[in-house]
C-alpha cells in the first residue's frame, strides 16, 4: 500500500469542479512540499503542481493545489473530457528518505 | 526544447539484467538530478532512485538497493538505469524524470520533464 492515500476514483460532469485529496503524515506531506501529476492513458506523467500550489509554465489556472497539515488537495475547475486521466500526488518522505507517490486517482468526466 | 528520450522496449528472462538509457537534450545535463520511476501495469508510480548528473552521486530507494545501479555519461548527456536479478514482478514501464531544481535535489518530488517510458517485460 502507498504511503500517501488518494481516493481510487472521482467523477464529475463537464464544466463542473472536482477535488482530489492526498493524505499523508508528518514525515512526508506535513513537512515537505507536494507535487501533483496528470497521467493521460498510455503517456508519461506530466507535472501539474509543484511546491504545494505552483503551476509550471503552460499549465492552465483551472488546476490548483493546496496543503493543510498532513493533507493536500488538487482542484480542477471547468472540467473537460480531455481531463480524464490518472492523477498522482508526490512528495519527499523524510523518514523513508525517499520520494513517495500516492496510489493514484482516476478522474472520469461524465 | 528540453527532451528526454529513452531506449526501446526490452524482453528479458527471469534472473537477467536490463539497462535502460535516457538521452537528454535542450539543457545543461550536469546541472540537474535525474530520477528513475517504475510503473507496473495498472499500478502506481514507484520511485527507484536518482543520480546527480554533475557529481555522479546516487541515492536508491531501499526497495531496490542492491539491484539497481544508476550511472551517467556526461559526454553523451545520457543517464542509465540498470536493474539486475529480474523477476516477473519487475515487468513495468520505467521512466527517467528530471528534478525540477537546478544544482541539486530539491527534496520535493517535483519532476518537470519525463522520458517517454521504456517497457520492460520479464518472462520465460
Short mmCIF file of C-alpha atoms in Angstrom, two decimals:
data_model
loop_
_atom_site.label_atom_id
_atom_site.label_comp_id
_atom_site.label_asym_id
_atom_site.label_seq_id
_atom_site.Cartn_x
_atom_site.Cartn_y
_atom_site.Cartn_z
CA UNK A 1 0.00 0.00 0.00
CA UNK A 2 1.06 3.60 -0.64
CA UNK A 3 2.45 5.94 1.99
CA UNK A 4 0.17 8.62 0.57
CA UNK A 5 -3.56 7.87 0.36
CA UNK A 6 -5.74 9.03 -2.52
CA UNK A 7 -9.31 8.10 -3.45
CA UNK A 8 -9.29 5.49 -6.23
CA UNK A 9 -11.70 7.46 -8.38
CA UNK A 10 -13.63 10.69 -8.69
CA UNK A 11 -16.12 11.85 -11.28
CA UNK A 12 -17.97 14.97 -12.28
CA UNK A 13 -19.78 16.44 -15.26
CA UNK A 14 -18.16 18.66 -17.90
CA UNK A 15 -17.82 22.23 -16.71
CA UNK A 16 -18.01 21.25 -13.05
CA UNK A 17 -15.32 21.28 -10.38
CA UNK A 18 -13.64 18.32 -8.70
CA UNK A 19 -11.14 17.93 -5.89
CA UNK A 20 -8.72 15.08 -5.26
CA UNK A 21 -7.28 14.54 -1.80
CA UNK A 22 -3.91 13.18 -0.76
CA UNK A 23 -3.40 12.19 2.85
CA UNK A 24 -0.03 11.55 4.45
CA UNK A 25 1.84 12.11 7.68
CA UNK A 26 4.26 14.46 9.38
CA UNK A 27 7.23 12.70 7.78
CA UNK A 28 6.03 13.49 4.28
CA UNK A 29 3.26 15.98 3.46
CA UNK A 30 3.36 17.58 6.90
CA UNK A 31 6.90 18.85 6.46
CA UNK A 32 7.59 18.79 2.73
CA UNK A 33 6.27 20.24 -0.49
CA UNK A 34 3.66 18.36 -2.51
CA UNK A 35 3.55 17.88 -6.26
CA UNK A 36 0.72 16.69 -8.48
CA UNK A 37 0.91 14.83 -11.77
CA UNK A 38 -1.55 14.06 -14.54
CA UNK A 39 -1.09 10.85 -16.49
CA UNK A 40 -3.19 10.54 -19.62
CA UNK A 41 -3.73 6.97 -20.86
CA UNK A 42 -0.59 5.48 -22.34
CA UNK A 43 1.59 8.52 -21.67
CA UNK A 44 4.19 9.66 -19.18
CA UNK A 45 3.12 11.68 -16.14
CA UNK A 46 3.07 15.46 -16.51
CA UNK A 47 3.83 17.87 -13.66
CA UNK A 48 0.73 19.93 -12.84
CA UNK A 49 1.54 21.44 -9.46
CA UNK A 50 4.79 21.80 -7.51
CA UNK A 51 5.64 23.27 -4.11
CA UNK A 52 2.03 22.72 -3.00
CA UNK A 53 0.38 25.34 -5.19
CA UNK A 54 2.64 26.49 -8.03
CA UNK A 55 1.89 25.77 -11.66
CA UNK A 56 4.63 25.15 -14.23
CA UNK A 57 4.55 27.26 -17.35
CA UNK A 58 1.77 26.14 -19.67
CA UNK A 59 -0.48 24.60 -17.03
CA UNK A 60 -3.85 26.40 -17.07
CA UNK A 61 -5.17 28.05 -13.93
CA UNK A 62 -8.07 25.57 -13.93
CA UNK A 63 -5.65 23.42 -11.94
CA UNK A 64 -4.84 24.44 -8.37
CA UNK A 65 -3.17 22.92 -5.35
CA UNK A 66 -3.34 23.45 -1.62
CA UNK A 67 -1.98 21.89 1.54
CA UNK A 68 -3.13 21.84 5.12
CA UNK A 69 -1.33 19.89 7.80
CA UNK A 70 -0.71 16.36 6.55
CA UNK A 71 -3.12 16.55 3.61
CA UNK A 72 -3.04 18.11 0.18
CA UNK A 73 -5.72 18.77 -2.38
CA UNK A 74 -5.76 19.15 -6.15
CA UNK A 75 -8.63 21.17 -7.59
CA UNK A 76 -9.77 21.17 -11.19
CA UNK A 77 -12.41 23.59 -12.42
CA UNK A 78 -14.20 23.81 -15.75
CA UNK A 79 -13.82 20.08 -16.34
CA UNK A 80 -13.28 18.92 -19.90
CA UNK A 81 -13.47 15.42 -21.32
CA UNK A 82 -9.78 15.76 -22.14
CA UNK A 83 -9.02 15.98 -18.42
CA UNK A 84 -9.84 12.30 -17.97
CA UNK A 85 -6.66 10.79 -16.58
CA UNK A 86 -4.96 9.34 -13.54
CA UNK A 87 -3.70 11.90 -11.03
CA UNK A 88 -0.88 11.28 -8.55
CA UNK A 89 0.40 13.24 -5.60
CA UNK A 90 4.06 13.01 -4.67
CA UNK A 91 6.42 14.32 -2.04
CA UNK A 92 9.62 13.62 -0.14
CA UNK A 93 9.37 11.38 2.92
CA UNK A 94 11.99 12.36 5.47
CA UNK A 95 11.71 9.12 7.45
CA UNK A 96 11.98 6.83 4.44
CA UNK A 97 14.50 9.15 2.78
CA UNK A 98 12.66 8.58 -0.47
CA UNK A 99 10.26 10.19 -2.92
CA UNK A 100 6.79 8.75 -2.36
CA UNK A 101 3.67 8.81 -4.52
CA UNK A 102 0.02 8.30 -3.81
CA UNK A 103 -1.85 5.35 -5.23
CA UNK A 104 -3.41 7.49 -7.96
CA UNK A 105 -6.94 8.74 -8.61
CA UNK A 106 -8.81 8.08 -11.82
CA UNK A 107 -10.84 11.07 -12.96
CA UNK A 108 -13.91 10.41 -15.07
CA UNK A 109 -15.67 13.32 -16.74
CA UNK A 110 -19.20 12.07 -17.23
CA UNK B 1 13.28 22.22 -26.29
CA UNK B 2 14.12 20.06 -23.31
CA UNK B 3 13.76 16.38 -24.14
CA UNK B 4 14.43 13.04 -22.53
CA UNK B 5 14.45 10.15 -24.99
CA UNK B 6 14.61 6.63 -23.62
CA UNK B 7 15.75 3.39 -25.21
CA UNK B 8 13.29 0.90 -26.64
CA UNK B 9 11.27 -1.90 -25.13
CA UNK B 10 13.05 -4.94 -23.73
CA UNK B 11 12.09 -8.54 -23.08
CA UNK B 12 14.21 -10.35 -20.52
CA UNK B 13 14.34 -13.75 -18.87
CA UNK B 14 13.99 -14.03 -15.10
CA UNK B 15 17.36 -13.56 -13.43
CA UNK B 16 18.75 -11.39 -16.21
CA UNK B 17 19.61 -7.69 -16.08
CA UNK B 18 18.28 -4.77 -18.10
CA UNK B 19 19.91 -1.43 -18.82
CA UNK B 20 17.73 1.49 -19.90
CA UNK B 21 19.16 4.69 -21.31
CA UNK B 22 17.82 8.24 -21.10
CA UNK B 23 19.32 10.61 -23.65
CA UNK B 24 18.88 14.29 -22.89
CA UNK B 25 18.91 17.47 -24.96
CA UNK B 26 17.98 21.11 -24.66
CA UNK B 27 19.53 21.83 -21.26
CA UNK B 28 22.80 21.55 -19.33
CA UNK B 29 22.83 17.88 -18.35
CA UNK B 30 25.22 18.29 -15.44
CA UNK B 31 23.11 20.97 -13.76
CA UNK B 32 20.27 18.64 -12.81
CA UNK B 33 19.46 15.46 -10.94
CA UNK B 34 17.83 12.62 -12.86
CA UNK B 35 15.35 10.28 -11.24
CA UNK B 36 14.07 6.87 -12.28
CA UNK B 37 10.49 5.79 -11.66
CA UNK B 38 8.85 2.40 -12.18
CA UNK B 39 5.20 1.80 -13.01
CA UNK B 40 3.90 -1.75 -13.17
CA UNK B 41 0.81 -2.30 -15.38
CA UNK B 42 -2.17 -0.57 -13.80
CA UNK B 43 -0.15 0.33 -10.73
CA UNK B 44 1.11 3.48 -9.04
CA UNK B 45 4.35 5.33 -9.67
CA UNK B 46 7.30 3.99 -7.67
CA UNK B 47 10.50 5.97 -7.17
CA UNK B 48 13.68 3.95 -7.68
CA UNK B 49 16.50 6.41 -7.18
CA UNK B 50 18.39 9.39 -8.53
CA UNK B 51 21.75 10.46 -9.84
CA UNK B 52 23.26 13.90 -9.58
CA UNK B 53 24.43 14.30 -13.15
CA UNK B 54 27.01 16.85 -12.06
CA UNK B 55 28.97 14.87 -9.48
CA UNK B 56 27.66 11.34 -10.09
CA UNK B 57 26.30 10.91 -6.55
CA UNK B 58 23.43 8.47 -6.33
CA UNK B 59 20.65 7.57 -3.93
CA UNK B 60 18.48 4.49 -4.21
CA UNK B 61 15.14 3.53 -2.74
CA UNK B 62 15.58 0.87 -0.09
CA UNK B 63 13.33 -1.49 -2.02
CA UNK B 64 15.74 -1.55 -4.96
CA UNK B 65 19.02 -1.25 -3.04
CA UNK B 66 21.48 -3.86 -4.24
CA UNK B 67 19.62 -4.49 -7.51
CA UNK B 68 19.63 -1.07 -9.16
CA UNK B 69 22.55 0.96 -10.48
CA UNK B 70 22.19 4.42 -11.95
CA UNK B 71 25.09 5.97 -13.84
CA UNK B 72 25.60 8.79 -16.27
CA UNK B 73 27.81 9.65 -19.23
CA UNK B 74 28.36 13.38 -19.22
CA UNK B 75 29.98 13.34 -22.67
CA UNK B 76 26.75 11.90 -24.08
CA UNK B 77 24.38 13.76 -21.75
CA UNK B 78 22.80 10.40 -21.00
CA UNK B 79 21.71 8.65 -17.84
CA UNK B 80 21.36 4.90 -17.45
CA UNK B 81 19.46 2.66 -15.09
CA UNK B 82 20.40 -0.99 -14.71
CA UNK B 83 18.19 -3.41 -12.80
CA UNK B 84 19.52 -6.88 -12.07
CA UNK B 85 18.08 -10.22 -10.90
CA UNK B 86 14.88 -9.52 -12.78
CA UNK B 87 11.68 -11.27 -11.77
CA UNK B 88 8.19 -11.27 -13.23
CA UNK B 89 7.12 -8.56 -10.79
CA UNK B 90 9.61 -6.20 -12.46
CA UNK B 91 7.52 -6.15 -15.63
CA UNK B 92 6.79 -2.45 -15.88
CA UNK B 93 7.34 0.83 -17.67
CA UNK B 94 10.47 2.59 -16.46
CA UNK B 95 10.70 6.37 -16.71
CA UNK B 96 13.56 8.80 -16.32
CA UNK B 97 12.47 12.18 -14.99
CA UNK B 98 14.38 15.40 -14.37
CA UNK B 99 14.30 17.01 -10.96
CA UNK B 100 12.70 20.43 -11.20
CA UNK B 101 15.57 22.13 -9.38
CA UNK B 102 18.89 23.01 -10.95
CA UNK B 103 22.06 22.50 -8.97
CA UNK B 104 20.90 19.58 -6.86
CA UNK B 105 17.95 17.69 -5.41
CA UNK B 106 15.12 19.79 -4.07
CA UNK B 107 13.60 17.01 -2.00
CA UNK B 108 10.17 17.97 -3.26
CA UNK B 109 9.23 15.09 -5.52
CA UNK B 110 8.73 17.57 -8.36
CA UNK B 111 9.88 16.17 -11.69
CA UNK B 112 9.35 18.63 -14.50
CA UNK B 113 10.42 16.68 -17.59
CA UNK B 114 9.80 12.97 -18.20
CA UNK B 115 11.03 10.50 -20.77
CA UNK B 116 8.51 8.62 -22.86
CA UNK B 117 8.98 5.43 -20.85
CA UNK B 118 10.57 2.06 -21.59
CA UNK B 119 8.54 -1.12 -21.29
CA UNK B 120 10.46 -3.99 -19.76
CA UNK B 121 8.83 -7.40 -19.85
CA UNK B 122 10.25 -10.19 -17.72
CA UNK B 123 9.08 -13.57 -18.91
CA UNK B 124 10.47 -17.01 -19.54
#
